[in-house]
mmCIF file of C-alpha atoms in Angstrom:
data_model
loop_
_atom_site.group_PDB
_atom_site.id
_atom_site.type_symbol
_atom_site.label_atom_id
_atom_site.label_comp_id
_atom_site.label_asym_id
_atom_site.label_seq_id
_atom_site.Cartn_x
_atom_site.Cartn_y
_atom_site.Cartn_z
ATOM 1 C CA UNK A 42 115.763 37.674 81.361
ATOM 2 C CA UNK A 43 118.645 37.023 78.769
ATOM 3 C CA UNK A 44 118.200 34.674 75.972
ATOM 4 C CA UNK A 45 121.088 32.746 74.287
ATOM 5 C CA UNK A 46 121.127 32.974 70.167
ATOM 6 C CA UNK A 47 119.750 29.776 68.602
ATOM 7 C CA UNK A 48 122.247 27.422 67.542
ATOM 8 C CA UNK A 49 124.528 28.533 64.654
ATOM 9 C CA UNK A 50 125.036 26.691 61.353
ATOM 10 C CA UNK A 51 127.684 24.379 61.106
ATOM 11 C CA UNK A 52 131.108 25.603 60.118
ATOM 12 C CA UNK A 53 132.602 25.034 56.513
ATOM 13 C CA UNK A 54 133.824 21.643 56.100
ATOM 14 C CA UNK A 55 137.563 21.515 55.768
ATOM 15 C CA UNK A 56 138.148 20.806 52.188
ATOM 16 C CA UNK A 57 141.483 20.587 49.933
ATOM 17 C CA UNK A 58 142.125 24.051 48.398
ATOM 18 C CA UNK A 59 141.438 24.396 44.678
ATOM 19 C CA UNK A 60 144.826 24.561 42.936
ATOM 20 C CA UNK A 61 143.644 27.319 40.570
ATOM 21 C CA UNK A 62 142.140 29.490 43.181
ATOM 22 C CA UNK A 63 145.384 29.113 45.177
ATOM 23 C CA UNK A 64 147.612 29.849 42.313
ATOM 24 C CA UNK A 65 145.766 33.073 41.620
ATOM 25 C CA UNK A 66 146.122 34.057 45.153
ATOM 26 C CA UNK A 67 149.055 36.172 46.116
ATOM 27 C CA UNK A 68 151.249 34.587 48.787
ATOM 28 C CA UNK A 69 150.632 36.410 52.026
ATOM 29 C CA UNK A 70 153.934 38.419 53.213
ATOM 30 C CA UNK A 71 156.304 36.884 55.887
ATOM 31 C CA UNK A 72 154.539 37.184 59.326
ATOM 32 C CA UNK A 73 151.007 37.426 58.004
ATOM 33 C CA UNK A 74 148.692 34.636 59.280
ATOM 34 C CA UNK A 75 147.812 32.011 56.703
ATOM 35 C CA UNK A 76 144.562 29.936 56.511
ATOM 36 C CA UNK A 77 144.751 26.488 57.637
ATOM 37 C CA UNK A 78 142.511 25.440 54.925
ATOM 38 C CA UNK A 79 143.673 26.638 51.832
ATOM 39 C CA UNK A 80 147.292 27.784 52.927
ATOM 40 C CA UNK A 81 147.070 30.763 50.741
ATOM 41 C CA UNK A 82 144.699 33.300 52.064
ATOM 42 C CA UNK A 83 145.283 35.858 54.791
ATOM 43 C CA UNK A 84 143.434 35.569 57.867
ATOM 44 C CA UNK A 85 141.168 38.721 58.928
ATOM 45 C CA UNK A 86 140.761 40.222 62.493
ATOM 46 C CA UNK A 87 137.496 38.178 62.960
ATOM 47 C CA UNK A 88 139.486 34.999 62.185
ATOM 48 C CA UNK A 89 138.351 33.979 58.720
ATOM 49 C CA UNK A 90 140.139 33.574 55.715
ATOM 50 C CA UNK A 91 140.020 36.206 53.066
ATOM 51 C CA UNK A 92 140.498 33.809 50.237
ATOM 52 C CA UNK A 93 138.148 30.716 50.950
ATOM 53 C CA UNK A 94 136.188 32.221 53.956
ATOM 54 C CA UNK A 95 137.224 29.281 56.368
ATOM 55 C CA UNK A 96 137.148 29.994 60.082
ATOM 56 C CA UNK A 97 140.482 29.644 61.803
ATOM 57 C CA UNK A 98 140.948 27.683 64.978
ATOM 58 C CA UNK A 99 141.093 29.580 67.876
ATOM 59 C CA UNK A 100 143.418 29.065 71.036
ATOM 60 C CA UNK A 101 140.078 28.724 73.084
ATOM 61 C CA UNK A 102 138.398 26.011 70.697
ATOM 62 C CA UNK A 103 139.336 23.245 73.148
ATOM 63 C CA UNK A 104 141.106 23.688 76.275
ATOM 64 C CA UNK A 105 142.448 21.214 78.943
ATOM 65 C CA UNK A 106 144.264 21.542 82.219
ATOM 66 C CA UNK A 107 145.331 19.541 84.970
ATOM 67 C CA UNK A 108 145.816 21.105 88.376
ATOM 68 C CA UNK A 109 146.936 18.793 91.363
ATOM 69 C CA UNK A 110 144.330 16.211 91.986
ATOM 70 C CA UNK A 111 141.550 17.818 89.596
ATOM 71 C CA UNK A 112 141.207 18.708 85.759
ATOM 72 C CA UNK A 113 139.047 20.912 83.364
ATOM 73 C CA UNK A 114 138.118 20.747 79.759
ATOM 74 C CA UNK A 115 136.474 22.954 77.325
ATOM 75 C CA UNK A 116 135.350 22.696 74.000
ATOM 76 C CA UNK A 117 133.666 24.952 71.194
ATOM 77 C CA UNK A 118 131.183 22.297 70.497
ATOM 78 C CA UNK A 119 130.066 21.377 66.818
ATOM 79 C CA UNK A 120 127.700 24.388 66.401
ATOM 80 C CA UNK A 121 129.086 27.706 67.537
ATOM 81 C CA UNK A 122 131.797 29.819 65.765
ATOM 82 C CA UNK A 123 133.644 30.405 68.998
ATOM 83 C CA UNK A 124 134.110 29.236 72.613
ATOM 84 C CA UNK A 125 132.491 31.568 74.971
ATOM 85 C CA UNK A 126 133.143 29.579 78.045
ATOM 86 C CA UNK A 127 135.807 29.837 80.408
ATOM 87 C CA UNK A 128 137.402 28.132 83.446
ATOM 88 C CA UNK A 129 139.991 28.278 85.989
ATOM 89 C CA UNK A 130 141.240 25.562 88.702
ATOM 90 C CA UNK A 131 143.979 26.121 91.245
ATOM 91 C CA UNK A 132 144.767 24.729 94.673
ATOM 92 C CA UNK A 133 145.828 26.387 97.985
ATOM 93 C CA UNK A 134 147.015 25.622 101.418
ATOM 94 C CA UNK A 135 144.757 26.765 104.301
ATOM 95 C CA UNK A 136 146.181 28.128 107.564
ATOM 96 C CA UNK A 137 146.488 24.758 108.994
ATOM 97 C CA UNK A 138 148.487 23.368 106.222
ATOM 98 C CA UNK A 139 145.380 21.217 104.851
ATOM 99 C CA UNK A 140 144.911 21.587 100.785
ATOM 100 C CA UNK A 141 141.748 23.219 99.238
ATOM 101 C CA UNK A 142 140.783 22.784 95.639
ATOM 102 C CA UNK A 143 139.484 25.575 93.493
ATOM 103 C CA UNK A 144 137.279 25.146 90.257
ATOM 104 C CA UNK A 145 135.449 28.061 88.475
ATOM 105 C CA UNK A 146 133.304 27.686 85.327
ATOM 106 C CA UNK A 147 131.770 30.488 83.347
ATOM 107 C CA UNK A 148 129.196 30.645 80.380
ATOM 108 C CA UNK A 149 129.179 33.960 78.150
ATOM 109 C CA UNK A 150 125.849 35.059 77.545
ATOM 110 C CA UNK A 151 125.612 34.584 73.650
ATOM 111 C CA UNK A 152 123.164 37.657 73.458
ATOM 112 C CA UNK A 153 125.342 40.090 75.095
ATOM 113 C CA UNK A 154 128.468 41.777 73.769
ATOM 114 C CA UNK A 155 131.601 40.125 74.248
ATOM 115 C CA UNK A 156 130.355 36.961 76.034
ATOM 116 C CA UNK A 157 133.853 35.105 75.532
ATOM 117 C CA UNK A 158 135.522 38.233 77.353
ATOM 118 C CA UNK A 159 133.121 38.046 80.097
ATOM 119 C CA UNK A 160 133.436 34.570 80.872
ATOM 120 C CA UNK A 161 137.248 34.594 80.708
ATOM 121 C CA UNK A 162 137.511 37.843 83.135
ATOM 122 C CA UNK A 163 134.787 36.275 85.413
ATOM 123 C CA UNK A 164 136.896 33.297 85.851
ATOM 124 C CA UNK A 165 140.152 34.748 86.528
ATOM 125 C CA UNK A 166 138.771 37.142 88.873
ATOM 126 C CA UNK A 167 136.584 34.797 91.006
ATOM 127 C CA UNK A 168 139.854 31.906 91.156
ATOM 128 C CA UNK A 169 142.501 34.730 91.906
ATOM 129 C CA UNK A 170 139.989 35.895 94.958
ATOM 130 C CA UNK A 171 139.543 32.399 96.205
ATOM 131 C CA UNK A 172 143.273 31.317 96.152
ATOM 132 C CA UNK A 173 143.964 34.648 97.817
ATOM 133 C CA UNK A 174 141.383 34.408 100.672
ATOM 134 C CA UNK A 175 141.492 30.871 101.360
ATOM 135 C CA UNK A 176 145.311 31.080 102.971
ATOM 136 C CA UNK A 177 144.153 33.988 104.701
ATOM 137 C CA UNK A 178 141.748 31.825 106.967
ATOM 138 C CA UNK A 179 138.391 33.306 105.219
ATOM 139 C CA UNK A 180 135.833 30.563 105.711
ATOM 140 C CA UNK A 181 135.305 28.818 102.155
ATOM 141 C CA UNK A 182 131.756 29.842 101.942
ATOM 142 C CA UNK A 183 132.379 33.371 102.675
ATOM 143 C CA UNK A 184 135.492 33.335 100.306
ATOM 144 C CA UNK A 185 132.964 32.029 97.709
ATOM 145 C CA UNK A 186 130.822 34.701 98.081
ATOM 146 C CA UNK A 187 133.614 37.418 97.794
ATOM 147 C CA UNK A 188 134.807 35.565 94.787
ATOM 148 C CA UNK A 189 131.509 36.120 92.922
ATOM 149 C CA UNK A 190 131.458 39.834 93.874
ATOM 150 C CA UNK A 191 134.937 40.084 92.297
ATOM 151 C CA UNK A 192 133.876 38.310 89.227
ATOM 152 C CA UNK A 193 131.272 40.674 88.821
ATOM 153 C CA UNK A 194 133.170 43.685 89.117
ATOM 154 C CA UNK A 195 135.394 42.331 86.669
ATOM 155 C CA UNK A 196 132.696 41.699 84.125
ATOM 156 C CA UNK A 197 131.036 45.127 84.906
ATOM 157 C CA UNK A 198 134.427 46.632 84.058
ATOM 158 C CA UNK A 199 134.285 45.380 80.366
ATOM 159 C CA UNK A 200 131.015 47.566 79.756
ATOM 160 C CA UNK A 201 132.984 50.684 80.664
ATOM 161 C CA UNK A 202 135.914 49.994 78.242
ATOM 162 C CA UNK A 203 136.482 52.099 75.151
ATOM 163 C CA UNK A 204 135.530 49.525 72.689
ATOM 164 C CA UNK A 205 132.108 48.795 74.111
ATOM 165 C CA UNK A 206 131.315 52.174 74.925
ATOM 166 C CA UNK A 207 131.711 53.252 71.481
ATOM 167 C CA UNK A 208 129.203 50.370 70.233
ATOM 168 C CA UNK A 209 126.963 50.299 72.857
ATOM 169 C CA UNK A 210 125.546 52.485 75.845
ATOM 170 C CA UNK A 211 127.267 51.170 78.670
ATOM 171 C CA UNK A 212 124.661 49.262 80.477
ATOM 172 C CA UNK A 213 122.907 48.151 77.163
ATOM 173 C CA UNK A 214 123.270 44.806 75.993
ATOM 174 C CA UNK A 215 126.798 44.736 78.164
ATOM 175 C CA UNK A 216 129.293 41.803 78.508
ATOM 176 C CA UNK A 217 127.550 39.137 80.658
ATOM 177 C CA UNK A 218 128.099 35.463 81.980
ATOM 178 C CA UNK A 219 127.015 32.884 84.304
ATOM 179 C CA UNK A 220 129.434 31.529 86.952
ATOM 180 C CA UNK A 221 129.493 28.288 89.128
ATOM 181 C CA UNK A 222 132.476 27.367 91.405
ATOM 182 C CA UNK A 223 133.296 24.716 94.040
ATOM 183 C CA UNK A 224 135.646 25.005 96.832
ATOM 184 C CA UNK A 225 136.838 21.338 98.161
ATOM 185 C CA UNK A 226 138.849 20.910 101.574
ATOM 186 C CA UNK A 227 139.487 17.835 103.438
ATOM 187 C CA UNK A 228 136.085 18.001 105.114
ATOM 188 C CA UNK A 229 134.075 20.594 103.496
ATOM 189 C CA UNK A 230 132.475 20.983 100.003
ATOM 190 C CA UNK A 231 131.416 24.510 99.007
ATOM 191 C CA UNK A 232 129.393 25.922 95.842
ATOM 192 C CA UNK A 233 128.580 29.177 94.549
ATOM 193 C CA UNK A 234 126.920 30.294 91.392
ATOM 194 C CA UNK A 235 124.958 32.838 89.474
ATOM 195 C CA UNK A 236 122.964 31.622 86.597
ATOM 196 C CA UNK A 237 122.325 28.391 85.080
ATOM 197 C CA UNK A 238 125.753 26.697 85.188
ATOM 198 C CA UNK A 239 125.529 23.680 87.562
ATOM 199 C CA UNK A 240 127.517 21.614 90.264
ATOM 200 C CA UNK A 241 126.987 17.826 90.851
ATOM 201 C CA UNK A 242 128.126 15.410 93.436
ATOM 202 C CA UNK A 243 128.655 11.884 92.256
ATOM 203 C CA UNK A 244 130.001 9.563 94.949
ATOM 204 C CA UNK A 245 132.656 7.106 94.282
ATOM 205 C CA UNK A 246 130.448 4.490 95.562
ATOM 206 C CA UNK A 247 127.893 4.424 93.033
ATOM 207 C CA UNK A 248 125.301 2.514 95.288
ATOM 208 C CA UNK A 249 125.157 6.154 97.136
ATOM 209 C CA UNK A 250 122.671 8.489 95.460
ATOM 210 C CA UNK A 251 124.205 11.414 93.476
ATOM 211 C CA UNK A 252 122.961 15.013 93.781
ATOM 212 C CA UNK A 253 122.501 18.416 92.014
ATOM 213 C CA UNK A 254 124.276 20.796 94.286
ATOM 214 C CA UNK A 255 122.827 24.165 92.725
ATOM 215 C CA UNK A 256 119.584 25.690 91.335
ATOM 216 C CA UNK A 257 119.358 27.422 88.069
ATOM 217 C CA UNK A 258 118.519 31.002 87.827
ATOM 218 C CA UNK A 259 116.473 30.350 84.974
ATOM 219 C CA UNK A 260 112.579 30.698 83.541
ATOM 220 C CA UNK A 261 112.208 26.974 84.067
ATOM 221 C CA UNK A 262 113.266 26.905 87.702
ATOM 222 C CA UNK A 263 111.089 29.837 88.292
ATOM 223 C CA UNK A 264 108.064 27.793 86.753
ATOM 224 C CA UNK A 265 108.920 24.962 88.903
ATOM 225 C CA UNK A 266 109.480 26.823 91.937
ATOM 226 C CA UNK A 267 106.279 28.437 91.849
ATOM 227 C CA UNK A 268 104.361 25.248 91.234
ATOM 228 C CA UNK A 269 103.372 26.156 88.016
ATOM 229 C CA UNK A 270 104.994 23.482 85.785
ATOM 230 C CA UNK A 271 106.776 20.218 86.696
ATOM 231 C CA UNK A 272 110.558 20.041 85.746
ATOM 232 C CA UNK A 273 109.641 18.170 82.555
ATOM 233 C CA UNK A 274 107.265 20.473 81.515
ATOM 234 C CA UNK A 275 109.305 23.656 82.244
ATOM 235 C CA UNK A 276 112.280 22.484 80.505
ATOM 236 C CA UNK A 277 110.413 21.338 77.431
ATOM 237 C CA UNK A 278 109.450 24.875 76.946
ATOM 238 C CA UNK A 279 111.089 27.165 74.440
ATOM 239 C CA UNK A 280 111.628 29.622 77.287
ATOM 240 C CA UNK A 281 113.310 27.315 79.522
ATOM 241 C CA UNK A 282 116.904 28.516 79.246
ATOM 242 C CA UNK A 283 115.938 32.158 79.662
ATOM 243 C CA UNK A 284 118.290 32.931 82.632
ATOM 244 C CA UNK A 285 117.106 35.409 85.460
ATOM 245 C CA UNK A 286 120.486 35.768 86.981
ATOM 246 C CA UNK A 287 123.725 36.611 85.435
ATOM 247 C CA UNK A 288 127.011 38.582 86.063
ATOM 248 C CA UNK A 289 127.121 41.965 84.089
ATOM 249 C CA UNK A 290 126.556 45.833 84.074
ATOM 250 C CA UNK A 291 122.975 45.251 83.040
ATOM 251 C CA UNK A 292 122.122 42.762 85.589
ATOM 252 C CA UNK A 293 119.500 42.772 88.280
ATOM 253 C CA UNK A 294 120.778 43.194 91.707
ATOM 254 C CA UNK A 295 123.491 40.613 92.268
ATOM 255 C CA UNK A 296 122.529 37.781 94.549
ATOM 256 C CA UNK A 297 125.318 35.245 94.714
ATOM 257 C CA UNK A 298 124.238 31.998 95.873
ATOM 258 C CA UNK A 299 126.464 29.674 98.187
ATOM 259 C CA UNK A 300 125.913 26.291 99.886
ATOM 260 C CA UNK A 301 128.115 24.136 101.766
ATOM 261 C CA UNK A 302 127.861 20.178 102.299
ATOM 262 C CA UNK A 303 129.780 17.852 104.313
ATOM 263 C CA UNK A 304 129.737 14.490 102.256
ATOM 264 C CA UNK A 305 130.223 11.438 104.234
ATOM 265 C CA UNK A 306 132.170 9.577 101.572
ATOM 266 C CA UNK A 307 134.726 10.022 98.930
ATOM 267 C CA UNK A 308 133.188 11.356 95.569
ATOM 268 C CA UNK A 309 133.745 13.782 92.700
ATOM 269 C CA UNK A 310 132.291 17.286 92.122
ATOM 270 C CA UNK A 311 131.224 18.084 88.640
ATOM 271 C CA UNK A 312 131.290 21.802 87.703
ATOM 272 C CA UNK A 313 130.037 22.289 84.235
ATOM 273 C CA UNK A 314 127.912 24.810 81.908
ATOM 274 C CA UNK A 315 124.584 23.759 80.240
ATOM 275 C CA UNK A 316 126.499 22.566 77.203
ATOM 276 C CA UNK A 317 127.189 19.295 79.476
ATOM 277 C CA UNK A 318 124.237 19.190 81.616
ATOM 278 C CA UNK A 319 121.709 19.463 78.626
ATOM 279 C CA UNK A 320 122.974 15.882 77.655
ATOM 280 C CA UNK A 321 122.657 14.880 81.311
ATOM 281 C CA UNK A 322 120.379 16.941 83.314
ATOM 282 C CA UNK A 323 119.534 14.749 86.271
ATOM 283 C CA UNK A 324 121.731 13.877 89.055
ATOM 284 C CA UNK A 325 121.572 10.067 88.209
ATOM 285 C CA UNK A 326 121.957 10.941 84.364
ATOM 286 C CA UNK A 327 125.211 12.785 85.401
ATOM 287 C CA UNK A 328 126.537 10.226 87.781
ATOM 288 C CA UNK A 329 126.060 7.446 84.720
ATOM 289 C CA UNK A 330 127.774 9.640 82.312
ATOM 290 C CA UNK A 331 130.848 10.006 84.884
ATOM 291 C CA UNK A 332 133.555 7.383 84.527
ATOM 292 C CA UNK A 333 133.938 5.234 87.587
ATOM 293 C CA UNK A 334 137.597 6.073 87.893
ATOM 294 C CA UNK A 335 137.015 10.021 87.804
ATOM 295 C CA UNK A 336 138.326 10.897 91.123
ATOM 296 C CA UNK A 337 141.626 9.503 90.442
ATOM 297 C CA UNK A 338 141.656 10.059 86.606
ATOM 298 C CA UNK A 339 140.027 13.400 86.574
ATOM 299 C CA UNK A 340 141.662 14.715 83.156
ATOM 300 C CA UNK A 341 140.180 11.363 81.498
ATOM 301 C CA UNK A 342 136.928 11.981 83.152
ATOM 302 C CA UNK A 343 136.476 15.546 81.999
ATOM 303 C CA UNK A 344 137.572 14.632 78.722
ATOM 304 C CA UNK A 345 134.721 11.635 78.414
ATOM 305 C CA UNK A 346 131.954 14.009 79.744
ATOM 306 C CA UNK A 347 132.943 16.701 76.916
ATOM 307 C CA UNK A 348 132.740 13.588 74.422
ATOM 308 C CA UNK A 349 129.359 12.673 75.712
ATOM 309 C CA UNK A 350 128.199 16.071 75.087
ATOM 310 C CA UNK A 351 129.694 16.345 71.546
ATOM 311 C CA UNK A 352 128.251 12.652 70.926
ATOM 312 C CA UNK A 353 124.828 14.187 71.810
ATOM 313 C CA UNK A 354 125.092 17.013 69.295
ATOM 314 C CA UNK A 355 127.372 19.461 70.900
ATOM 315 C CA UNK A 356 124.954 22.170 70.280
ATOM 316 C CA UNK A 357 126.454 24.827 72.673
ATOM 317 C CA UNK A 358 130.040 25.273 74.081
ATOM 318 C CA UNK A 359 130.894 22.437 76.607
ATOM 319 C CA UNK A 360 133.105 23.056 79.765
ATOM 320 C CA UNK A 361 133.559 20.718 82.789
ATOM 321 C CA UNK A 362 135.801 20.762 85.942
ATOM 322 C CA UNK A 363 136.131 17.590 87.970
ATOM 323 C CA UNK A 364 137.138 18.154 91.642
ATOM 324 C CA UNK A 365 137.546 15.000 93.646
ATOM 325 C CA UNK A 366 136.589 15.132 97.584
ATOM 326 C CA UNK A 367 138.116 15.184 99.823
ATOM 327 C CA UNK A 368 140.842 17.097 98.728
ATOM 328 C CA UNK A 369 144.029 15.013 98.643
ATOM 329 C CA UNK A 370 146.528 15.816 101.393
ATOM 330 C CA UNK A 371 149.544 16.016 98.756
ATOM 331 C CA UNK A 372 150.515 18.643 96.339
ATOM 332 C CA UNK A 373 148.902 21.708 97.736
ATOM 333 C CA UNK A 374 150.133 24.942 96.180
ATOM 334 C CA UNK A 375 148.693 27.828 94.089
ATOM 335 C CA UNK A 376 148.374 27.244 90.304
#
């Protein structure tokens, strides 16, 4: 099992620099990155100011992307010092010319080495694999399986890189992450996952029931499946989020999960990390958090969901992709 680190303390609040300290600090040379807080200190390789200690904004602290009919948003949250989640979204044309939408979301395992690199490598590899396989006519469910295998190889490769090899034995505390993905076509919805990131189905017609489409690889899920605890008891336990499946060189034998569905009505697929579903765990709770117009305004919907998690406490990185079903017939093309 792998455990995430406990929530980290809040970052230093952004304060006006002390003019006396700023006056005594040498002005950094041209081209040297300067602190956004004190405007005087040099930023070190770890992203902290050498003068005031303030953590600097990173490119991945907050990311948003629209791609065709779908969108994704990722945020560092309020407690972690960096964003260890990653996502990839894209569209492709199937051999018959009909469109397919692809969304991948990955969550770096905080107790592992370089979790942010692991999630980024996995999301890119899985997305590239899917966007190459679907136009060739590979069935979406098989393509999803192959994409997770490709993501696993990409994460495994990180453990063999010189930087990691110097610091750790290649298979001890190796880079690791979870993965969840969705492929949506005009009549089929396919999901795949390893770990505890999730996918939900939320129908446009809210009189119909929403559903959770994935089952966690986690201690809590194992307890429930074995009949040893009910869901409320299991997820209240401090061991609940210990994952039993992940991508990484030190993982057990890889077992990608895939499932296919044929919804009978329009809806939206929510693909997310536990930074979101911790604040909307049950399918009905997730449906209540998803805006009514999410299928036609996916970026706004994703922003609202990330805001829901931040308002709830933002104790983890938060990432969500919203994919309308069925895939719209216009605008197919890779991204």
